[in-house]
Coordinates of C-alpha atoms in Angstrom, one line a residue:
M1 CA 26.8 -15.3 7.4
C2 CA 25.5 -12.6 9.6
R3 CA 25.4 -13.9 13.1
L4 CA 23.9 -12.6 16.9
V5 CA 26.5 -11.6 18.8
A6 CA 26.2 -10.8 22.4
G7 CA 22.9 -9.8 21.7
M8 CA 24.0 -7.7 18.8
V9 CA 22.7 -7.6 15.0
C10 CA 24.8 -7.4 12.6
T11 CA 23.6 -6.9 9.2
S12 CA 25.3 -7.8 6.0
T13 CA 25.1 -5.6 2.7
L14 CA 22.4 -6.5 0.4
Y15 CA 24.7 -8.1 -2.3
E16 CA 26.6 -10.1 0.3
I17 CA 23.1 -11.6 1.3
N18 CA 22.5 -12.0 -2.8
E19 CA 25.8 -13.9 -2.6
M20 CA 25.2 -15.7 0.3
F21 CA 21.9 -16.4 -1.4
S22 CA 23.7 -18.1 -4.4
N23 CA 26.1 -20.0 -2.4
F24 CA 23.4 -21.7 -0.2
R25 CA 21.8 -23.0 -3.8
Q26 CA 25.2 -24.5 -4.6
T27 CA 25.8 -26.1 -1.4
N28 CA 22.2 -27.2 -0.8
C29 CA 20.8 -28.3 -3.9
R30 CA 19.9 -31.5 -2.8
V31 CA 17.0 -30.3 -0.1
Y32 CA 16.2 -26.8 -2.7
G33 CA 17.1 -28.7 -5.9
S34 CA 19.7 -27.2 -8.1
N35 CA 17.7 -24.7 -10.3
V36 CA 15.1 -23.6 -7.2
N37 CA 16.0 -20.1 -6.3
M38 CA 16.2 -20.1 -2.4
D39 CA 13.2 -18.1 -0.5
H40 CA 14.8 -15.8 1.8
L41 CA 12.9 -16.5 4.8
T42 CA 13.9 -19.7 4.3
Y43 CA 17.7 -17.9 4.5
H44 CA 16.6 -16.0 7.1
A45 CA 15.8 -19.1 9.4
E46 CA 18.7 -20.3 8.8
A47 CA 21.6 -17.6 9.5
L48 CA 19.2 -15.5 11.9
G49 CA 16.7 -17.8 13.0
D50 CA 16.5 -16.3 16.8
R51 CA 16.4 -12.5 15.8
V52 CA 12.6 -11.5 16.1
A53 CA 10.7 -11.2 12.7
I54 CA 7.5 -10.2 13.8
I55 CA 5.7 -8.4 17.0
D56 CA 1.6 -8.2 17.0
D57 CA 1.3 -5.8 19.9
R58 CA -2.8 -4.8 20.2
S59 CA -3.6 -2.9 23.4
G60 CA -5.7 -4.9 25.7
L61 CA -4.1 -8.4 24.1
Q62 CA -1.1 -10.4 25.0
V63 CA 2.5 -9.2 23.3
R64 CA 2.9 -11.9 20.3
K65 CA 6.6 -12.1 19.1
I66 CA 8.1 -14.9 16.9
N67 CA 11.5 -15.4 15.6
Y68 CA 12.4 -15.8 11.9
S69 CA 13.0 -20.3 12.7
Q70 CA 9.3 -20.2 13.8
F71 CA 7.8 -17.6 11.4
N72 CA 9.0 -19.1 8.4
A73 CA 8.1 -22.4 9.7
L74 CA 4.3 -20.7 10.7
V75 CA 4.7 -19.6 6.9
N76 CA 5.9 -23.3 5.7
Q77 CA 2.8 -24.7 7.4
L78 CA -0.1 -22.6 5.8
T79 CA 1.7 -23.1 2.5
N80 CA 1.5 -26.7 2.7
G81 CA -2.3 -26.5 3.7
L82 CA -3.0 -24.2 0.7
L83 CA -1.1 -27.0 -1.5
E84 CA -3.3 -29.8 0.1
L85 CA -6.3 -27.5 -0.7
G86 CA -5.2 -27.8 -4.4
V87 CA -3.3 -24.8 -4.8
E88 CA -1.3 -24.2 -7.8
L89 CA 0.9 -22.2 -9.6
G90 CA -1.3 -19.1 -10.3
S91 CA -3.9 -19.6 -8.1
H92 CA -5.9 -16.6 -6.8
I93 CA -6.0 -16.1 -3.4
A94 CA -7.3 -12.9 -1.2
W95 CA -6.3 -12.1 2.5
W96 CA -8.6 -9.7 3.9
G97 CA -8.0 -8.6 7.8
N98 CA -6.1 -6.2 10.1
N99 CA -2.3 -5.4 10.1
S100 CA -1.3 -8.4 11.9
L101 CA 0.7 -11.8 12.6
E102 CA -1.9 -13.6 10.4
A103 CA -1.8 -11.1 7.8
L104 CA 1.9 -11.3 7.4
T105 CA 1.9 -14.9 7.1
A106 CA -1.0 -14.9 4.5
M107 CA 1.1 -12.6 2.4
H108 CA 4.1 -14.6 2.3
A109 CA 2.4 -18.3 2.3
I110 CA 0.4 -17.3 -0.7
R111 CA 3.6 -16.1 -2.6
K112 CA 5.4 -19.4 -1.1
A113 CA 2.8 -21.7 -3.2
G114 CA 3.7 -19.5 -6.3
G115 CA -0.1 -18.0 -5.9
V116 CA -1.6 -14.3 -6.9
S117 CA -2.1 -12.5 -3.8
V118 CA -5.3 -9.9 -3.9
P119 CA -5.2 -8.3 -0.7
I120 CA -9.0 -7.3 0.2
P121 CA -9.2 -3.6 2.0
Y122 CA -10.5 -4.7 5.3
R123 CA -12.9 -1.6 5.4
S124 CA -14.8 -3.3 2.3
T125 CA -18.5 -3.2 2.4
S126 CA -20.4 -6.1 1.0
E127 CA -20.9 -4.6 -2.0
E128 CA -17.4 -3.5 -2.7
A129 CA -15.9 -6.5 -1.7
S130 CA -18.2 -8.9 -4.4
Y131 CA -16.5 -6.7 -7.2
L132 CA -13.0 -7.4 -6.1
L133 CA -13.5 -11.0 -4.8
S134 CA -15.2 -11.9 -8.3
H135 CA -13.5 -9.3 -10.7
A136 CA -10.3 -11.2 -9.0
D137 CA -11.3 -14.8 -10.0
V138 CA -10.8 -15.7 -6.2
E139 CA -10.1 -19.3 -5.2
I140 CA -9.5 -19.1 -2.0
L141 CA -10.0 -16.1 0.8
I142 CA -7.8 -16.3 4.3
I143 CA -10.2 -13.8 6.6
E144 CA -10.3 -12.6 9.8
S145 CA -13.0 -13.6 11.2
T146 CA -14.3 -9.8 12.2
Y147 CA -14.9 -9.4 8.4
L148 CA -17.5 -12.9 8.3
P149 CA -20.7 -10.7 8.4
T150 CA -19.6 -8.5 5.9
L151 CA -18.8 -11.7 3.6
V152 CA -21.4 -14.3 4.4
P153 CA -24.2 -12.3 2.4
I154 CA -22.4 -12.6 -1.1
L155 CA -20.5 -15.4 -0.6
G156 CA -23.6 -17.0 -3.3
E157 CA -22.5 -14.4 -5.6
L158 CA -18.8 -15.8 -5.9
T159 CA -19.3 -18.0 -8.4
T160 CA -14.9 -19.0 -8.5
L161 CA -14.4 -19.0 -4.4
R162 CA -13.9 -22.8 -3.1
H163 CA -12.4 -22.0 0.1
V164 CA -12.8 -19.9 3.2
I165 CA -10.4 -19.8 6.1
S166 CA -10.9 -17.4 9.0
Y167 CA -8.5 -16.8 12.0
G168 CA -9.5 -14.6 15.1
E169 CA -12.6 -15.3 17.1
D170 CA -14.5 -18.2 17.1
N171 CA -17.0 -18.4 14.0
E172 CA -20.4 -20.0 13.4
Y173 CA -20.0 -20.6 10.2
P174 CA -19.9 -24.3 9.1
S175 CA -18.9 -23.7 5.8
V176 CA -15.6 -21.7 6.9
L177 CA -12.5 -23.2 7.4
A178 CA -10.5 -22.7 10.8
W179 CA -7.3 -21.2 10.8
E180 CA -5.5 -24.1 12.6
S181 CA -7.1 -26.9 10.7
T182 CA -5.8 -25.8 7.4
L183 CA -2.0 -25.8 8.6
G184 CA 0.4 -28.6 7.6
N185 CA 3.7 -30.0 8.3
T186 CA 6.6 -27.3 8.6
E187 CA 8.3 -28.8 6.0
T188 CA 10.4 -26.9 3.3
P189 CA 6.6 -26.8 0.8
V190 CA 7.3 -28.3 -2.6
S191 CA 6.1 -25.1 -4.4
E192 CA 8.7 -22.8 -2.5
G193 CA 11.3 -22.1 -5.4
R194 CA 8.3 -20.9 -7.8
S195 CA 7.9 -18.1 -5.3
E196 CA 9.8 -15.9 -8.1
N197 CA 6.7 -16.6 -10.5
A198 CA 4.4 -15.1 -7.3
L199 CA 2.7 -12.3 -8.4
T200 CA 0.3 -9.6 -6.1
M201 CA -3.0 -7.9 -7.9
I202 CA -3.6 -5.1 -5.8
Y203 CA -6.8 -2.9 -7.0
T204 CA -6.3 1.0 -7.8
S205 CA -7.9 3.5 -10.0
G206 CA -9.7 3.1 -13.2
T207 CA -11.0 6.1 -15.7
T208 CA -14.7 4.6 -15.4
G209 CA -14.2 4.1 -11.6
K210 CA -14.0 0.6 -11.3
P211 CA -10.6 -0.5 -10.0
K212 CA -8.0 -1.8 -12.0
G213 CA -5.8 -5.2 -10.4
A214 CA -2.4 -4.2 -11.2
M215 CA -0.6 -7.4 -11.4
R216 CA 3.3 -7.3 -9.9
R217 CA 5.8 -9.6 -9.7
V218 CA 6.9 -10.2 -6.3
G219 CA 9.9 -12.7 -6.6
G220 CA 13.7 -11.7 -7.3
E221 CA 13.0 -8.6 -5.1
I222 CA 16.7 -7.7 -4.2
N223 CA 17.5 -7.3 -7.8
Q224 CA 13.9 -5.1 -7.5
Y225 CA 14.8 -3.1 -4.9
G226 CA 18.2 -3.9 -3.5
A227 CA 19.7 -0.5 -4.5
L228 CA 16.8 1.3 -3.3
L229 CA 17.3 -0.4 -0.1
E230 CA 20.9 0.7 0.3
L231 CA 20.3 4.1 -0.7
I232 CA 18.1 4.5 2.6
G233 CA 20.1 3.2 4.7
W234 CA 18.0 0.0 5.0
D235 CA 21.2 -2.5 4.9
E236 CA 23.4 -0.5 6.9
M237 CA 21.6 -0.3 10.3
E238 CA 22.3 -2.4 13.1
E239 CA 18.9 -3.3 13.6
L240 CA 16.3 -2.6 11.5
I241 CA 12.6 -2.3 13.3
F242 CA 10.0 -1.5 10.6
L243 CA 6.6 -0.1 12.1
T244 CA 3.3 -1.1 9.9
T245 CA 1.7 2.9 10.0
G246 CA -1.1 1.9 7.5
P247 CA -3.1 -1.4 6.2
L248 CA -1.0 -3.7 4.9
Y249 CA -3.3 -3.8 2.0
H250 CA -1.9 -0.9 0.4
S251 CA 1.2 -1.4 -1.7
G252 CA 3.4 1.0 -0.1
P253 CA 2.9 -0.1 3.8
S254 CA 2.8 -4.0 2.4
G255 CA 5.7 -3.6 0.0
F256 CA 7.9 -1.9 2.5
A257 CA 7.2 -4.1 5.4
R258 CA 8.3 -7.1 3.1
R259 CA 11.6 -5.3 2.3
A260 CA 12.3 -4.7 5.7
Q261 CA 11.9 -8.8 5.9
L262 CA 14.0 -9.0 3.0
V263 CA 17.0 -7.5 5.1
G264 CA 16.2 -9.6 8.2
G265 CA 14.5 -6.7 9.6
T266 CA 11.8 -7.0 12.3
V267 CA 8.1 -5.7 11.4
V268 CA 5.9 -4.3 14.4
C269 CA 2.4 -4.4 13.5
Q270 CA 0.1 -2.0 14.6
Y271 CA -3.4 -3.2 14.6
T272 CA -5.3 -0.5 13.4
F273 CA -3.9 3.4 13.6
D274 CA -3.8 5.1 16.6
P275 CA -1.8 8.0 17.0
E276 CA -0.3 8.1 20.7
D277 CA -0.4 4.2 20.5
W278 CA 1.7 4.6 17.5
L279 CA 4.4 7.0 19.7
R280 CA 4.1 4.0 22.3
L281 CA 4.8 1.2 19.6
V282 CA 8.1 3.5 18.1
D283 CA 9.6 4.1 22.3
S284 CA 8.7 0.4 23.3
Y285 CA 10.0 -1.1 20.6
R286 CA 12.9 1.7 19.0
V287 CA 11.5 1.5 16.2
S288 CA 13.9 2.6 13.5
A289 CA 12.0 3.0 10.2
T290 CA 8.4 3.6 8.8
F291 CA 6.3 4.1 5.8
S292 CA 3.7 6.8 6.2
A293 CA 0.7 8.8 4.7
P294 CA 0.5 12.6 5.6
T295 CA -2.7 11.6 7.7
P296 CA -1.2 9.4 10.5
I297 CA 2.0 11.4 11.1
R298 CA -0.2 14.8 10.9
R299 CA -2.3 13.5 13.6
V300 CA 0.9 12.4 15.6
T301 CA 2.4 15.4 15.7
A302 CA -1.0 17.4 16.3
L303 CA -0.9 15.5 19.9
P304 CA -0.4 17.9 22.9
K305 CA 3.6 18.5 23.5
K306 CA 2.8 16.8 26.9
V307 CA 1.9 13.8 25.3
K308 CA 4.3 13.7 22.7
S309 CA 7.2 14.4 25.8
E310 CA 6.7 11.2 27.3
Y311 CA 7.9 9.4 24.1
D312 CA 11.2 8.6 22.4
V313 CA 11.6 8.9 19.1
S314 CA 15.3 9.5 19.0
S315 CA 15.3 5.7 17.3
M316 CA 13.7 6.6 13.9
Q317 CA 16.0 6.6 11.6
S318 CA 13.8 6.5 7.9
M319 CA 10.5 7.9 7.4
I320 CA 9.5 6.9 4.1
A321 CA 6.9 9.8 3.4
N322 CA 4.5 8.4 0.5
A323 CA 1.1 8.0 -0.4
A324 CA -0.2 11.7 -0.9
P325 CA 2.5 14.8 -0.8
W326 CA 3.8 16.1 2.1
T327 CA 3.0 19.7 2.8
M328 CA 5.8 21.3 3.9
A329 CA 4.0 22.3 6.8
L330 CA 3.4 18.5 7.9
K331 CA 7.6 18.1 6.7
R332 CA 8.4 20.9 9.0
A333 CA 6.0 19.2 12.1
Y334 CA 7.4 16.1 11.5
L335 CA 11.0 17.7 11.8
R336 CA 10.4 19.7 14.9
D337 CA 9.5 15.8 16.7
F338 CA 11.7 13.5 14.8
P339 CA 15.3 13.3 14.1
E340 CA 16.4 16.1 11.1
D341 CA 17.7 13.5 9.1
S342 CA 15.2 10.9 8.9
L343 CA 12.9 12.0 6.3
W344 CA 12.6 10.5 3.1
E345 CA 10.1 11.1 0.6
I346 CA 9.5 8.8 -2.4
Y347 CA 6.9 9.4 -5.3
G348 CA 5.5 5.9 -6.8
S349 CA 2.4 3.8 -7.2
T350 CA 1.2 0.2 -7.2
E351 CA 1.8 0.2 -10.7
L352 CA 5.4 1.8 -11.3
S353 CA 6.8 1.0 -7.9
V354 CA 9.3 3.8 -6.8
C355 CA 10.0 6.4 -9.4
T356 CA 12.0 9.2 -7.4
V357 CA 13.7 9.5 -4.2
L358 CA 14.1 12.9 -1.9
A359 CA 16.8 12.2 0.6
P360 CA 16.8 14.5 3.9
E361 CA 19.1 16.6 3.3
D362 CA 17.0 18.3 0.6
Q363 CA 13.6 18.5 2.0
L364 CA 13.7 21.8 3.0
R365 CA 16.0 23.1 0.1
K366 CA 14.1 21.8 -2.5
P367 CA 10.3 22.7 -1.5
G368 CA 7.9 20.6 -3.2
S369 CA 9.9 18.1 -5.1
C370 CA 9.2 14.3 -4.9
G371 CA 13.2 14.0 -5.8
L372 CA 15.7 12.4 -8.1
P373 CA 15.1 9.4 -10.1
S374 CA 15.4 6.2 -7.8
P375 CA 18.1 4.0 -8.4
G376 CA 17.5 1.7 -11.3
V377 CA 14.8 4.0 -12.7
E378 CA 14.6 5.8 -16.2
I379 CA 11.7 8.9 -15.7
R380 CA 10.8 10.6 -19.8
L381 CA 8.2 13.2 -19.5
V382 CA 5.9 13.3 -22.7
D383 CA 4.3 15.9 -24.0
T384 CA 0.7 16.1 -26.0
E385 CA 2.3 15.5 -28.9
G386 CA 3.7 12.0 -27.6
Q387 CA 7.6 14.1 -27.9
V388 CA 10.4 13.5 -25.0
I389 CA 10.2 16.9 -22.7
S390 CA 14.0 17.6 -22.1
R391 CA 13.6 21.5 -21.2
P392 CA 13.7 22.3 -17.4
D393 CA 10.5 23.5 -15.9
T394 CA 8.4 21.9 -18.5
P395 CA 5.2 20.4 -17.3
G396 CA 4.6 16.8 -19.1
E397 CA 3.3 13.2 -18.9
L398 CA 5.3 11.1 -16.3
Y399 CA 6.7 8.0 -17.8
A400 CA 8.7 5.0 -16.2
R401 CA 10.9 2.0 -17.2
S402 CA 12.3 -0.3 -14.6
I403 CA 12.9 -3.7 -13.8
A404 CA 9.6 -3.1 -11.3
L405 CA 7.4 -1.8 -13.2
F406 CA 4.0 -3.9 -13.1
D407 CA 3.0 -6.5 -15.9
T408 CA -0.7 -5.5 -16.7
Y409 CA -3.8 -5.4 -15.4
Y410 CA -6.1 -8.8 -14.8
K411 CA -8.7 -8.9 -17.1
S412 CA -7.5 -4.9 -19.1
T413 CA -4.4 -5.2 -20.9
E414 CA -6.1 -2.3 -23.4
K415 CA -5.8 0.3 -20.6
Y416 CA -2.3 -1.5 -19.7
L417 CA -1.6 -0.8 -23.2
D418 CA -3.0 2.8 -23.2
G419 CA -0.4 3.9 -20.7
H420 CA 2.6 2.3 -22.5
L421 CA 5.0 4.0 -24.6
D422 CA 8.0 2.5 -26.0
G423 CA 8.5 0.2 -22.5
F424 CA 7.8 3.0 -20.2
Q425 CA 4.5 3.0 -18.3
T426 CA 2.4 5.8 -17.1
V427 CA -0.5 6.4 -14.5
G428 CA -1.2 9.8 -15.8
D429 CA 0.4 11.9 -13.7
I430 CA 1.7 15.5 -14.8
A431 CA 5.1 16.4 -13.8
Y432 CA 8.4 18.6 -14.6
R433 CA 11.7 18.9 -14.0
D434 CA 14.4 21.9 -12.9
S435 CA 17.0 22.2 -14.1
D436 CA 18.8 20.1 -11.1
G437 CA 17.1 17.3 -12.5
Y438 CA 14.8 17.3 -9.2
F439 CA 11.1 16.2 -9.8
Y440 CA 8.0 18.0 -9.3
I441 CA 4.4 16.3 -9.5
C442 CA 2.3 19.0 -10.5
D443 CA -1.2 17.7 -11.3
R444 CA -2.8 14.3 -11.9
K445 CA -4.1 13.6 -15.3
K446 CA -6.7 11.5 -14.1
D447 CA -8.9 12.7 -11.5
M448 CA -8.7 10.0 -8.4
I449 CA -8.6 11.2 -4.7
I450 CA -6.2 10.6 -2.9
T451 CA -7.9 10.8 1.1
G452 CA -5.7 10.4 4.1
G453 CA -3.8 7.9 2.1
V454 CA -6.2 6.1 0.4
N455 CA -6.7 5.9 -3.3
V456 CA -10.8 7.6 -3.6
Y457 CA -11.9 7.1 -7.6
P458 CA -14.6 9.5 -8.3
A459 CA -17.1 8.0 -10.5
E460 CA -18.0 4.8 -8.2
I461 CA -19.0 7.4 -5.8
E462 CA -21.3 9.2 -8.4
N463 CA -23.1 6.0 -9.4
V464 CA -24.1 4.9 -5.9
L465 CA -25.5 8.6 -5.7
D466 CA -26.7 8.8 -9.0
E467 CA -29.2 6.3 -7.8
H468 CA -31.0 8.5 -5.3
P469 CA -34.1 9.3 -6.8
L470 CA -34.2 13.3 -5.8
V471 CA -30.4 13.3 -7.8
H472 CA -30.4 14.5 -11.4
E473 CA -26.9 14.7 -11.8
V474 CA -23.6 14.2 -9.9
A475 CA -19.9 14.9 -10.0
V476 CA -17.3 14.2 -7.6
V477 CA -13.9 15.9 -6.8
G478 CA -11.5 16.0 -4.1
I479 CA -10.9 19.5 -2.1
S480 CA -7.6 20.1 -0.4
D481 CA -7.6 19.4 3.8
E482 CA -4.9 20.1 5.9
E483 CA -5.3 16.8 8.0
W484 CA -6.6 14.5 4.9
G485 CA -4.7 15.7 1.9
E486 CA -8.2 15.7 -0.1
V487 CA -11.6 15.1 1.3
V488 CA -13.8 13.9 -0.8
S489 CA -17.0 16.7 -2.2
A490 CA -20.1 15.8 -4.1
V491 CA -21.9 18.3 -6.3
V492 CA -25.3 18.0 -6.8
V493 CA -27.9 19.2 -9.2
L494 CA -31.2 18.1 -7.7
N495 CA -34.6 17.3 -9.0
G496 CA -36.4 18.3 -6.1
E497 CA -35.8 18.8 -2.2
C498 CA -33.0 16.8 -0.4
T499 CA -30.5 17.7 2.2
T500 CA -26.6 17.3 2.9
S501 CA -27.4 14.9 6.1
E502 CA -29.3 13.0 3.9
L503 CA -27.1 12.2 0.6
I504 CA -24.2 11.6 2.5
D505 CA -26.4 8.9 5.0
F506 CA -27.6 7.4 1.3
A507 CA -23.9 7.5 0.7
R508 CA -22.6 5.7 3.6
Q509 CA -24.7 2.9 3.7
R510 CA -23.5 1.9 0.5
L511 CA -19.5 3.2 0.6
S512 CA -16.7 2.5 3.1
G513 CA -16.2 5.3 5.0
P514 CA -12.8 7.2 2.8
K515 CA -15.3 6.8 -0.5
T516 CA -18.4 8.7 1.5
P517 CA -18.7 12.1 0.4
K518 CA -17.3 14.5 3.7
V519 CA -19.0 18.1 2.0
I520 CA -21.9 18.4 -0.2
F521 CA -22.7 21.4 -2.7
F522 CA -25.6 22.0 -4.5
M523 CA -25.6 24.1 -7.8
D524 CA -28.5 24.9 -10.6
E525 CA -25.6 22.7 -13.1
L526 CA -22.3 21.6 -14.0
P527 CA -19.8 22.9 -16.0
K528 CA -19.4 21.2 -19.1
T529 CA -18.1 20.9 -22.8
G530 CA -19.7 21.0 -25.5
S531 CA -20.0 17.4 -26.3
G532 CA -21.8 17.1 -22.3
K533 CA -18.6 16.1 -20.5
V534 CA -18.1 17.7 -17.1
L535 CA -15.5 19.8 -16.9
K536 CA -13.9 18.5 -13.5
R537 CA -10.9 21.1 -13.6
E538 CA -13.3 24.1 -13.8
L539 CA -15.5 22.3 -11.2
R540 CA -12.6 21.9 -8.6
K541 CA -11.8 25.7 -8.7
Q542 CA -15.6 26.6 -8.3
V543 CA -16.0 24.3 -4.9
E544 CA -12.8 25.3 -3.8
L545 CA -14.1 28.7 -4.0
L546 CA -17.4 27.9 -2.2
A547 CA -15.0 25.7 0.5
E548 CA -13.3 28.7 1.6
I549 CA -16.2 30.7 2.0
R550 CA -18.0 28.5 3.6
N551 CA -15.0 28.5 6.5

């Protein structure tokens, strides 16, 4: 087994860990049951008990560190507490909060209980949270007390919600349970073996503008992601220290944080992103891996040289670039500040998981590429007639097949089937492959905007702005932006006098920050098809031109 020796960490390969799990199950069936798979946290508590599992380091607060034995015990306590509240296999349990020890504990406890984990974006408005919690039929909500004022006004609308558990500062709401009061004993939960059946429900884009709940299995992750983690070298790092660059309610940051713990790594939580504080954490804890959208790293690399020179980032071995395409300018800026062999890029989605991987040696050699198929993933490009494209440099809709695909959309099976083809699945991205087999994403079939790594759905914003009494017609598109990747831009046809600031303020009161338009353009009419549909592609071209003129 893997042991700590004289302060050094020895990391076994994923295949060895899988074999050890199997052996442990065979020799410890009196505890876990002969047909029960051993949970990886339980394994690490036995094999790597003193290794640090979580570091929660926030500016101005005492640093919290917890090892694998302590973390597994805490997860067991919350799991047993959830079971005492009546949680069963398939119960829908949401969590709402910033990156923290408690958020990670909640994620694992829901998994160990065999529940369906529903992350709620912590910047949600009451209206947005009401939709997510209601649509997901959430029964129990674990929430950071900071966000209780957003939740309380909508509690009467949440007909399926039975319990609210709050952590953080004391709250003044008697109907809300305190975190400490819900913790049970530290014994292995009776539900632990069903974690193979646990699901996540992460809300993603919809063609109507309403987010869809993508159901994904989280058990059996060694089989799903073992080869990928070996490819990027996570199984060989003497000490894998993973930093949460981005909120854990996103599938990417949370997925790779879980995978770091799958191999016994340490997760460093940054409560909310700040570029210099991010450098401090990398330096202080010798961070070796992270996952990031372009915006945070753009902010880090844009810091003054004097500031950057105060921090040592040479420990970074694996920067996973994703959530939105990184421009070549950003990649070059990153490589000027960080080890040249540390930059990896992946293409994927909540529904498809990781589809392609671009290795460090290909970052500058294959500009614009998102890489080769990830281990265990089959990719097809399909033309508008439904035929598979075999020719290089020919765009088609990208379909993927692997054991890591999502299961379905909650309450929207028809939308899942719309993207299904012979066991392959698509999210509507258009891509081509070159003669070497490398893939390039050239367009999005749907109109989703990715701003700062956050998915934004135009129809939702259009529906809000359409409620303004002076708005006759509105369409929302994303326009290119060096810092954010894209910014939300609204094109409005008015039926009276109204200013840009008035419309932005109107939207800000009803939408969270990433969804609030940063730019408003006024037009006499919107370009449309003969059937009356707005031509988003044409509109986007016009808006990009107007933005260049304005700048």
